[in-house]
Amino acid sequence: MSALALLGAFATLLFAGYGLLALLVRQETRFSLTEQIAFSWLLGTGAVSLFLWIFGLFFHGVLLRGSVSIVCLSLGFVGWRRMVPLPPRRTPKSFEIFLGIIILIEITIVFYLSFVHTLGWDGLLNWEIKARYAFANGGVLPATYFSDSGRAFSHPEYPLAIPFTELWLYLWLGEADQFWAKPIFPIFYVVGTFLLVALGKRLAGRTWLGLLLAAFLFFVPQITVEVGSAIAGYADFPLSIFYLAAIGCLFCAAEQHNTVFFRLYAACLALLPWVKRDGVILWTVAAACGVFVILRTKRSPLFFLGFLPGLLIICGWHFYLSTMHALQPADFLPINLESLGSHLYRIQPLFSAFLAEFYNLPTWSLFWFVVAVGVVYLLRRMPDPGALVLFTALIVPIFLYLLIYVFSSWPSYLDHVGLSISRLLMHVAPVGFLITILAVCRGSAKNPTRVHEGGMGTCGSAGSERTPMVELA
Amino acid sequence: MTSRFSYGRIAHAMLWCGLAVASLAVSIPKIYSGATAYPLRPTGPLHTCDSYLKFATGASGVSKDLISIFQSITASKRVIIFTRKDDAFSSGLGMTSAYLASPHLVRLFEINGTHPDNELSKMNPDEVAAVVFCRINRPAWLPAGKVFGSGLEVVSMPETVRR
């Protein structure tokens, strides 16, 4: 019974996501099956959690679940009518099959790990708590929760993408079950590998390279087994995947003037602040990159409208919190020049702490060293807007996170850093993989295979994919 | 031939192969120990809370009992939770108890030492539904409550408690 309910919950999520994907793609570009699944999941979790929150302002109980289900199924119907075109099938090479099997084994291990581990501390007390309380209150978070000082530890001000995805499972299951909330997180890992494979192919023109790098995702301990990893029920790994999707799409949009990827970028960008409060920082950086791409590629000013959904979510959530009289977070001092001036002495110790984290081998293995080598390669392509986007998307959030700790209100700000730094760096880690892919394929301008190899999967071919067959379909 | 197998290409391939092998050599022991450290645990709707509470108190299946205590007391009153400063176990017990105490409003007190007499004497007992002591000693004047393992005691207050 539980399995059937879970199947229903996941199916409706994917229907909603696929419908949105179909609306955004408008049959203009071909997407591989793995890309379609990945984007359907990301858009589906974002949309369903937003629907639950917005509809929850008007309904609760059966009506809430029913109305959201109807919207999901309607979007699924739209998706069925305007199916996203698939690229022509090709026979995979034996090395690709081998890498595919490795990835499959890794995914199985990640699912196994998520089931043997409990939810992490924040996974339970910051995220799942909201799903449980909303479930017990007919699908809506009780107003008293936001102002209850005794539960300030659970950060009532955090956004709801992850807890309301868990809530969606609970509504289908008919009970709040900490065990069955967990599959959400390894699914984000699956989506991460799918995106790396797909973006690897689009960036480098080689499927095996995407597969190889996706296989290496498993070998970053912070992503698989460390505190706050992909299996712990934290929002950090899902946030990193949304960020990967946004930046990857922006890279493709920048390279080939492709509007489909820009629309997908705008959708993933909008969901960043909805996944975690830190997502606002990533949103700012990714939006700045988007502005750069629009200006650099001389696109219509209408493209700036792509930032509107994200702004609406940020403002809407803050407005909601203020109307609920939510408690103000106490982890940081007010951000102003006075606080900055009086805490400027922290910069040097913070810089040392960040630097130490990069060569923390038990947590990161050689990942940051590999990324550093990749960045050196990337610098050689610097006039390229796509390369600049990747570089900025990797480096700027790290500096902003470092700056944020200057305003830490913890008695020991270095303890604050120690507890959260690895999770913050995880937000940009998948972008590090994209840089590595570019570096390994080395100087795509000199590499004609990038655009043509593999038929139609690459960014290069995506812009000119409006074939007569697609038009007719 | 020269362009396909130039020294640059060979160096490039060797660099990345070397990095890949070194990464695997560093990662595999860590991933292996992380992946094999835990056996399969029993599943259940409250399995994470149960694990935390078992870790902190040594008692099994505590979550369900805590929920039934909280459900049996007046919903409109607060649950007061006492935890000890600089004691991670106590703090963890307090937050897990607060999680399970829904829909009651809760108030967490972090105190120095293990005797909350001062704080308790200032409270209006009519507004309190239960008091939870997390690795804190219950004052002798308060009636005994339900004890879970070592370090967790819940005193429900069906009637006014007088000192």
Tab-separated table of N, CA and C in Angstrom, chain A residues 252-353:
chain	number	residue	atom	x	y	z
A	252	CYS	N	24.746	26.747	-21.790
A	252	CYS	CA	24.253	26.351	-23.115
A	252	CYS	C	23.589	27.536	-23.818
A	253	ALA	N	22.834	28.340	-23.041
A	253	ALA	CA	22.172	29.516	-23.621
A	253	ALA	C	23.219	30.526	-24.096
A	254	ALA	N	24.297	30.665	-23.336
A	254	ALA	CA	25.333	31.654	-23.671
A	254	ALA	C	26.090	31.239	-24.925
A	255	GLU	N	26.331	29.939	-25.047
A	255	GLU	CA	27.164	29.461	-26.141
A	255	GLU	C	26.479	29.594	-27.495
A	256	GLN	N	25.201	29.309	-27.535
A	256	GLN	CA	24.553	29.176	-28.840
A	256	GLN	C	23.288	30.008	-29.002
A	257	HIS	N	23.103	31.029	-28.189
A	257	HIS	CA	21.913	31.894	-28.322
A	257	HIS	C	20.629	31.069	-28.282
A	258	ASN	N	20.599	30.078	-27.430
A	258	ASN	CA	19.462	29.158	-27.414
A	258	ASN	C	18.446	29.616	-26.365
A	259	THR	N	17.241	29.971	-26.818
A	259	THR	CA	16.238	30.518	-25.891
A	259	THR	C	15.619	29.438	-25.012
A	260	VAL	N	15.581	28.197	-25.504
A	260	VAL	CA	15.006	27.113	-24.692
A	260	VAL	C	15.817	26.964	-23.408
A	261	PHE	N	17.133	26.955	-23.558
A	261	PHE	CA	17.971	26.815	-22.374
A	261	PHE	C	17.852	28.037	-21.473
A	262	PHE	N	17.617	29.194	-22.063
A	262	PHE	CA	17.456	30.372	-21.217
A	262	PHE	C	16.171	30.258	-20.390
A	263	ARG	N	15.116	29.727	-21.006
A	263	ARG	CA	13.863	29.548	-20.257
A	263	ARG	C	14.058	28.538	-19.122
A	264	LEU	N	14.784	27.453	-19.430
A	264	LEU	CA	15.035	26.445	-18.386
A	264	LEU	C	15.910	27.033	-17.272
A	265	TYR	N	16.885	27.847	-17.692
A	265	TYR	CA	17.737	28.523	-16.704
A	265	TYR	C	16.874	29.383	-15.782
A	266	ALA	N	15.953	30.149	-16.381
A	266	ALA	CA	15.102	31.053	-15.577
A	266	ALA	C	14.255	30.250	-14.587
A	267	ALA	N	13.763	29.078	-15.033
A	267	ALA	CA	12.918	28.258	-14.152
A	267	ALA	C	13.734	27.716	-12.981
A	268	CYS	N	14.917	27.181	-13.264
A	268	CYS	CA	15.752	26.625	-12.186
A	268	CYS	C	16.251	27.749	-11.279
A	269	LEU	N	16.557	28.889	-11.865
A	269	LEU	CA	17.009	30.053	-11.091
A	269	LEU	C	15.942	30.466	-10.076
A	270	ALA	N	14.691	30.498	-10.542
A	270	ALA	CA	13.598	30.946	-9.672
A	270	ALA	C	13.461	30.045	-8.448
A	271	LEU	N	13.815	28.758	-8.615
A	271	LEU	CA	13.601	27.822	-7.510
A	271	LEU	C	14.735	27.838	-6.478
A	272	LEU	N	15.858	28.462	-6.806
A	272	LEU	CA	16.990	28.466	-5.858
A	272	LEU	C	16.607	29.046	-4.482
A	273	PRO	N	15.995	30.243	-4.421
A	273	PRO	CA	15.657	30.771	-3.090
A	273	PRO	C	14.518	30.018	-2.418
A	274	TRP	N	13.842	29.158	-3.151
A	274	TRP	CA	12.734	28.385	-2.592
A	274	TRP	C	13.241	27.099	-1.924
A	275	VAL	N	14.495	26.710	-2.235
A	275	VAL	CA	15.049	25.473	-1.681
A	275	VAL	C	15.719	25.742	-0.337
A	276	LYS	N	16.475	26.837	-0.261
A	276	LYS	CA	17.169	27.144	0.991
A	276	LYS	C	17.414	28.649	1.054
A	277	ARG	N	17.522	29.170	2.262
A	277	ARG	CA	17.739	30.614	2.403
A	277	ARG	C	19.027	31.037	1.699
A	278	ASP	N	20.059	30.183	1.774
A	278	ASP	CA	21.325	30.499	1.104
A	278	ASP	C	21.147	30.565	-0.407
A	279	GLY	N	20.050	30.007	-0.882
A	279	GLY	CA	19.751	30.038	-2.312
A	279	GLY	C	19.634	31.461	-2.838
A	280	VAL	N	19.339	32.411	-1.954
A	280	VAL	CA	19.246	33.815	-2.390
A	280	VAL	C	20.622	34.290	-2.883
A	281	ILE	N	21.670	33.836	-2.199
A	281	ILE	CA	23.036	34.208	-2.624
A	281	ILE	C	23.320	33.584	-3.993
A	282	LEU	N	22.993	32.300	-4.124
A	282	LEU	CA	23.226	31.631	-5.414
A	282	LEU	C	22.365	32.274	-6.501
A	283	TRP	N	21.131	32.655	-6.128
A	283	TRP	CA	20.244	33.318	-7.091
A	283	TRP	C	20.895	34.617	-7.576
A	284	THR	N	21.441	35.377	-6.637
A	284	THR	CA	22.059	36.658	-6.999
A	284	THR	C	23.217	36.440	-7.973
A	285	VAL	N	24.059	35.456	-7.673
A	285	VAL	CA	25.218	35.208	-8.539
A	285	VAL	C	24.755	34.710	-9.913
A	286	ALA	N	23.835	33.728	-9.900
A	286	ALA	CA	23.378	33.166	-11.177
A	286	ALA	C	22.618	34.219	-11.993
A	287	ALA	N	21.874	35.100	-11.301
A	287	ALA	CA	21.150	36.153	-12.019
A	287	ALA	C	22.142	37.158	-12.622
A	288	ALA	N	23.205	37.481	-11.867
A	288	ALA	CA	24.227	38.393	-12.402
A	288	ALA	C	24.861	37.779	-13.651
A	289	CYS	N	25.112	36.477	-13.604
A	289	CYS	CA	25.657	35.783	-14.787
A	289	CYS	C	24.662	35.880	-15.950
A	290	GLY	N	23.365	35.736	-15.615
A	290	GLY	CA	22.323	35.824	-16.646
A	290	GLY	C	22.297	37.205	-17.284
A	291	VAL	N	22.415	38.249	-16.461
A	291	VAL	CA	22.435	39.626	-16.979
A	291	VAL	C	23.626	39.788	-17.925
A	292	PHE	N	24.773	39.243	-17.496
A	292	PHE	CA	25.977	39.325	-18.331
A	292	PHE	C	25.740	38.651	-19.691
A	293	VAL	N	25.129	37.474	-19.656
A	293	VAL	CA	24.899	36.740	-20.912
A	293	VAL	C	23.935	37.512	-21.823
A	294	ILE	N	22.884	38.081	-21.211
A	294	ILE	CA	21.913	38.838	-22.014
A	294	ILE	C	22.606	40.016	-22.700
A	295	LEU	N	23.430	40.740	-21.920
A	295	LEU	CA	24.096	41.919	-22.479
A	295	LEU	C	25.166	41.525	-23.488
A	296	ARG	N	25.938	40.515	-23.147
A	296	ARG	CA	27.060	40.108	-23.991
A	296	ARG	C	26.579	39.545	-25.334
A	297	THR	N	25.463	38.807	-25.289
A	297	THR	CA	24.963	38.204	-26.532
A	297	THR	C	23.910	39.089	-27.205
A	298	LYS	N	23.754	40.298	-26.659
A	298	LYS	CA	22.872	41.324	-27.255
A	298	LYS	C	21.455	40.796	-27.491
A	299	ARG	N	20.875	40.265	-26.453
A	299	ARG	CA	19.513	39.750	-26.585
A	299	ARG	C	18.483	40.832	-26.265
A	300	SER	N	17.242	40.494	-26.574
A	300	SER	CA	16.150	41.441	-26.335
A	300	SER	C	16.019	41.721	-24.827
A	301	PRO	N	15.665	42.961	-24.454
A	301	PRO	CA	15.461	43.269	-23.024
A	301	PRO	C	14.365	42.415	-22.399
A	302	LEU	N	13.514	41.807	-23.239
A	302	LEU	CA	12.452	40.943	-22.708
A	302	LEU	C	13.023	39.773	-21.900
A	303	PHE	N	14.268	39.407	-22.189
A	303	PHE	CA	14.885	38.298	-21.462
A	303	PHE	C	15.036	38.609	-19.976
A	304	PHE	N	15.058	39.917	-19.651
A	304	PHE	CA	15.178	40.273	-18.231
A	304	PHE	C	13.950	39.821	-17.435
A	305	LEU	N	12.840	39.578	-18.156
A	305	LEU	CA	11.638	39.090	-17.469
A	305	LEU	C	11.887	37.717	-16.831
A	306	GLY	N	12.910	37.010	-17.301
A	306	GLY	CA	13.252	35.703	-16.744
A	306	GLY	C	13.621	35.756	-15.265
A	307	PHE	N	13.978	36.957	-14.786
A	307	PHE	CA	14.344	37.066	-13.366
A	307	PHE	C	13.130	37.308	-12.474
A	308	LEU	N	11.994	37.587	-13.128
A	308	LEU	CA	10.799	37.949	-12.374
A	308	LEU	C	10.282	36.821	-11.467
A	309	PRO	N	10.192	35.563	-11.960
A	309	PRO	CA	9.673	34.505	-11.073
A	309	PRO	C	10.475	34.367	-9.786
A	310	GLY	N	11.783	34.432	-9.895
A	310	GLY	CA	12.623	34.309	-8.697
A	310	GLY	C	12.382	35.459	-7.738
A	311	LEU	N	12.289	36.678	-8.294
A	311	LEU	CA	12.026	37.849	-7.441
A	311	LEU	C	10.677	37.719	-6.748
A	312	LEU	N	9.694	37.192	-7.498
A	312	LEU	CA	8.360	37.011	-6.914
A	312	LEU	C	8.408	36.034	-5.749
A	313	ILE	N	9.170	34.948	-5.926
A	313	ILE	CA	9.268	33.946	-4.861
A	313	ILE	C	9.963	34.548	-3.639
A	314	ILE	N	11.053	35.276	-3.865
A	314	ILE	CA	11.792	35.864	-2.735
A	314	ILE	C	10.884	36.840	-1.974
A	315	CYS	N	10.245	37.747	-2.742
A	315	CYS	CA	9.403	38.767	-2.080
A	315	CYS	C	8.166	38.117	-1.455
A	316	GLY	N	7.553	37.177	-2.180
A	316	GLY	CA	6.344	36.514	-1.681
A	316	GLY	C	6.615	35.808	-0.356
A	317	TRP	N	7.741	35.105	-0.290
A	317	TRP	CA	8.053	34.352	0.931
A	317	TRP	C	8.322	35.313	2.095
A	318	HIS	N	9.031	36.404	1.823
A	318	HIS	CA	9.298	37.357	2.909
A	318	HIS	C	8.014	38.047	3.374
A	319	PHE	N	7.133	38.328	2.439
A	319	PHE	CA	5.852	38.938	2.795
A	319	PHE	C	5.042	37.970	3.671
A	320	TYR	N	5.041	36.708	3.272
A	320	TYR	CA	4.319	35.680	4.028
A	320	TYR	C	4.865	35.575	5.451
A	321	LEU	N	6.206	35.562	5.556
A	321	LEU	CA	6.821	35.460	6.889
A	321	LEU	C	6.453	36.657	7.763
A	322	SER	N	6.423	37.834	7.146
A	322	SER	CA	6.105	39.010	7.976
A	322	SER	C	4.639	38.993	8.395
A	323	THR	N	3.754	38.504	7.527
A	323	THR	CA	2.343	38.443	7.938
A	323	THR	C	2.116	37.366	9.002
A	324	MET	N	2.981	36.355	9.017
A	324	MET	CA	2.854	35.302	10.040
A	324	MET	C	3.592	35.682	11.322
A	325	HIS	N	4.200	36.858	11.332
A	325	HIS	CA	4.992	37.317	12.494
A	325	HIS	C	6.069	36.296	12.835
A	326	ALA	N	6.739	35.809	11.799
A	326	ALA	CA	7.782	34.803	12.019
A	326	ALA	C	8.939	35.406	12.792
A	327	LEU	N	9.554	34.575	13.611
A	327	LEU	CA	10.713	35.040	14.383
A	327	LEU	C	11.856	35.345	13.438
A	328	GLN	N	12.610	36.360	13.786
A	328	GLN	CA	13.770	36.720	12.961
A	328	GLN	C	14.917	35.758	13.259
A	329	PRO	N	15.641	35.333	12.217
A	329	PRO	CA	16.778	34.447	12.474
A	329	PRO	C	17.835	35.153	13.323
A	330	ALA	N	18.461	34.374	14.205
A	330	ALA	CA	19.408	35.001	15.135
A	330	ALA	C	20.855	34.603	14.865
A	331	ASP	N	21.094	33.932	13.744
A	331	ASP	CA	22.458	33.449	13.480
A	331	ASP	C	23.400	34.542	12.984
A	332	PHE	N	22.813	35.628	12.446
A	332	PHE	CA	23.670	36.677	11.862
A	332	PHE	C	23.304	38.052	12.409
A	333	LEU	N	24.307	38.910	12.482
A	333	LEU	CA	24.098	40.296	12.889
A	333	LEU	C	23.454	41.053	11.736
A	334	PRO	N	22.872	42.216	12.005
A	334	PRO	CA	22.340	43.004	10.888
A	334	PRO	C	23.478	43.335	9.903
A	335	ILE	N	23.178	43.167	8.623
A	335	ILE	CA	24.235	43.408	7.627
A	335	ILE	C	24.274	44.898	7.295
A	336	ASN	N	25.229	45.601	7.857
A	336	ASN	CA	25.414	47.022	7.561
A	336	ASN	C	26.891	47.385	7.723
A	337	LEU	N	27.225	48.607	7.371
A	337	LEU	CA	28.636	49.031	7.376
A	337	LEU	C	29.228	49.013	8.784
A	338	GLU	N	28.387	49.329	9.771
A	338	GLU	CA	28.874	49.368	11.146
A	338	GLU	C	29.320	47.968	11.604
A	339	SER	N	28.447	46.957	11.343
A	339	SER	CA	28.811	45.571	11.707
A	339	SER	C	30.048	45.141	10.942
A	340	LEU	N	30.085	45.514	9.663
A	340	LEU	CA	31.230	45.118	8.837
A	340	LEU	C	32.523	45.701	9.412
A	341	GLY	N	32.468	46.995	9.744
A	341	GLY	CA	33.659	47.666	10.264
A	341	GLY	C	34.150	47.048	11.568
A	342	SER	N	33.185	46.712	12.452
A	342	SER	CA	33.607	46.200	13.759
A	342	SER	C	34.019	44.726	13.713
A	343	HIS	N	33.716	44.040	12.605
A	343	HIS	CA	34.077	42.610	12.534
A	343	HIS	C	35.037	42.299	11.390
A	344	LEU	N	35.652	43.344	10.876
A	344	LEU	CA	36.534	43.160	9.720
A	344	LEU	C	37.746	42.273	10.050
A	345	TYR	N	38.127	42.261	11.328
A	345	TYR	CA	39.284	41.456	11.762
A	345	TYR	C	39.072	39.965	11.498
A	346	ARG	N	37.802	39.560	11.265
A	346	ARG	CA	37.509	38.143	11.078
A	346	ARG	C	37.930	37.623	9.700
A	347	ILE	N	38.145	38.547	8.776
A	347	ILE	CA	38.351	38.101	7.399
A	347	ILE	C	39.549	37.166	7.273
A	348	GLN	N	40.635	37.523	7.903
A	348	GLN	CA	41.842	36.703	7.748
A	348	GLN	C	41.658	35.289	8.333
A	349	PRO	N	41.150	35.160	9.592
A	349	PRO	CA	40.909	33.802	10.102
A	349	PRO	C	39.889	33.023	9.258
A	350	LEU	N	38.883	33.748	8.749
A	350	LEU	CA	37.883	33.078	7.906
A	350	LEU	C	38.521	32.571	6.626
A	351	PHE	N	39.377	33.395	6.059
A	351	PHE	CA	40.052	32.996	4.822
A	351	PHE	C	40.893	31.741	5.075
A	352	SER	N	41.574	31.717	6.215
A	352	SER	CA	42.387	30.537	6.565
A	352	SER	C	41.491	29.307	6.735
A	353	ALA	N	40.325	29.502	7.394
A	353	ALA	CA	39.415	28.373	7.612
A	353	ALA	C	38.907	27.817	6.276
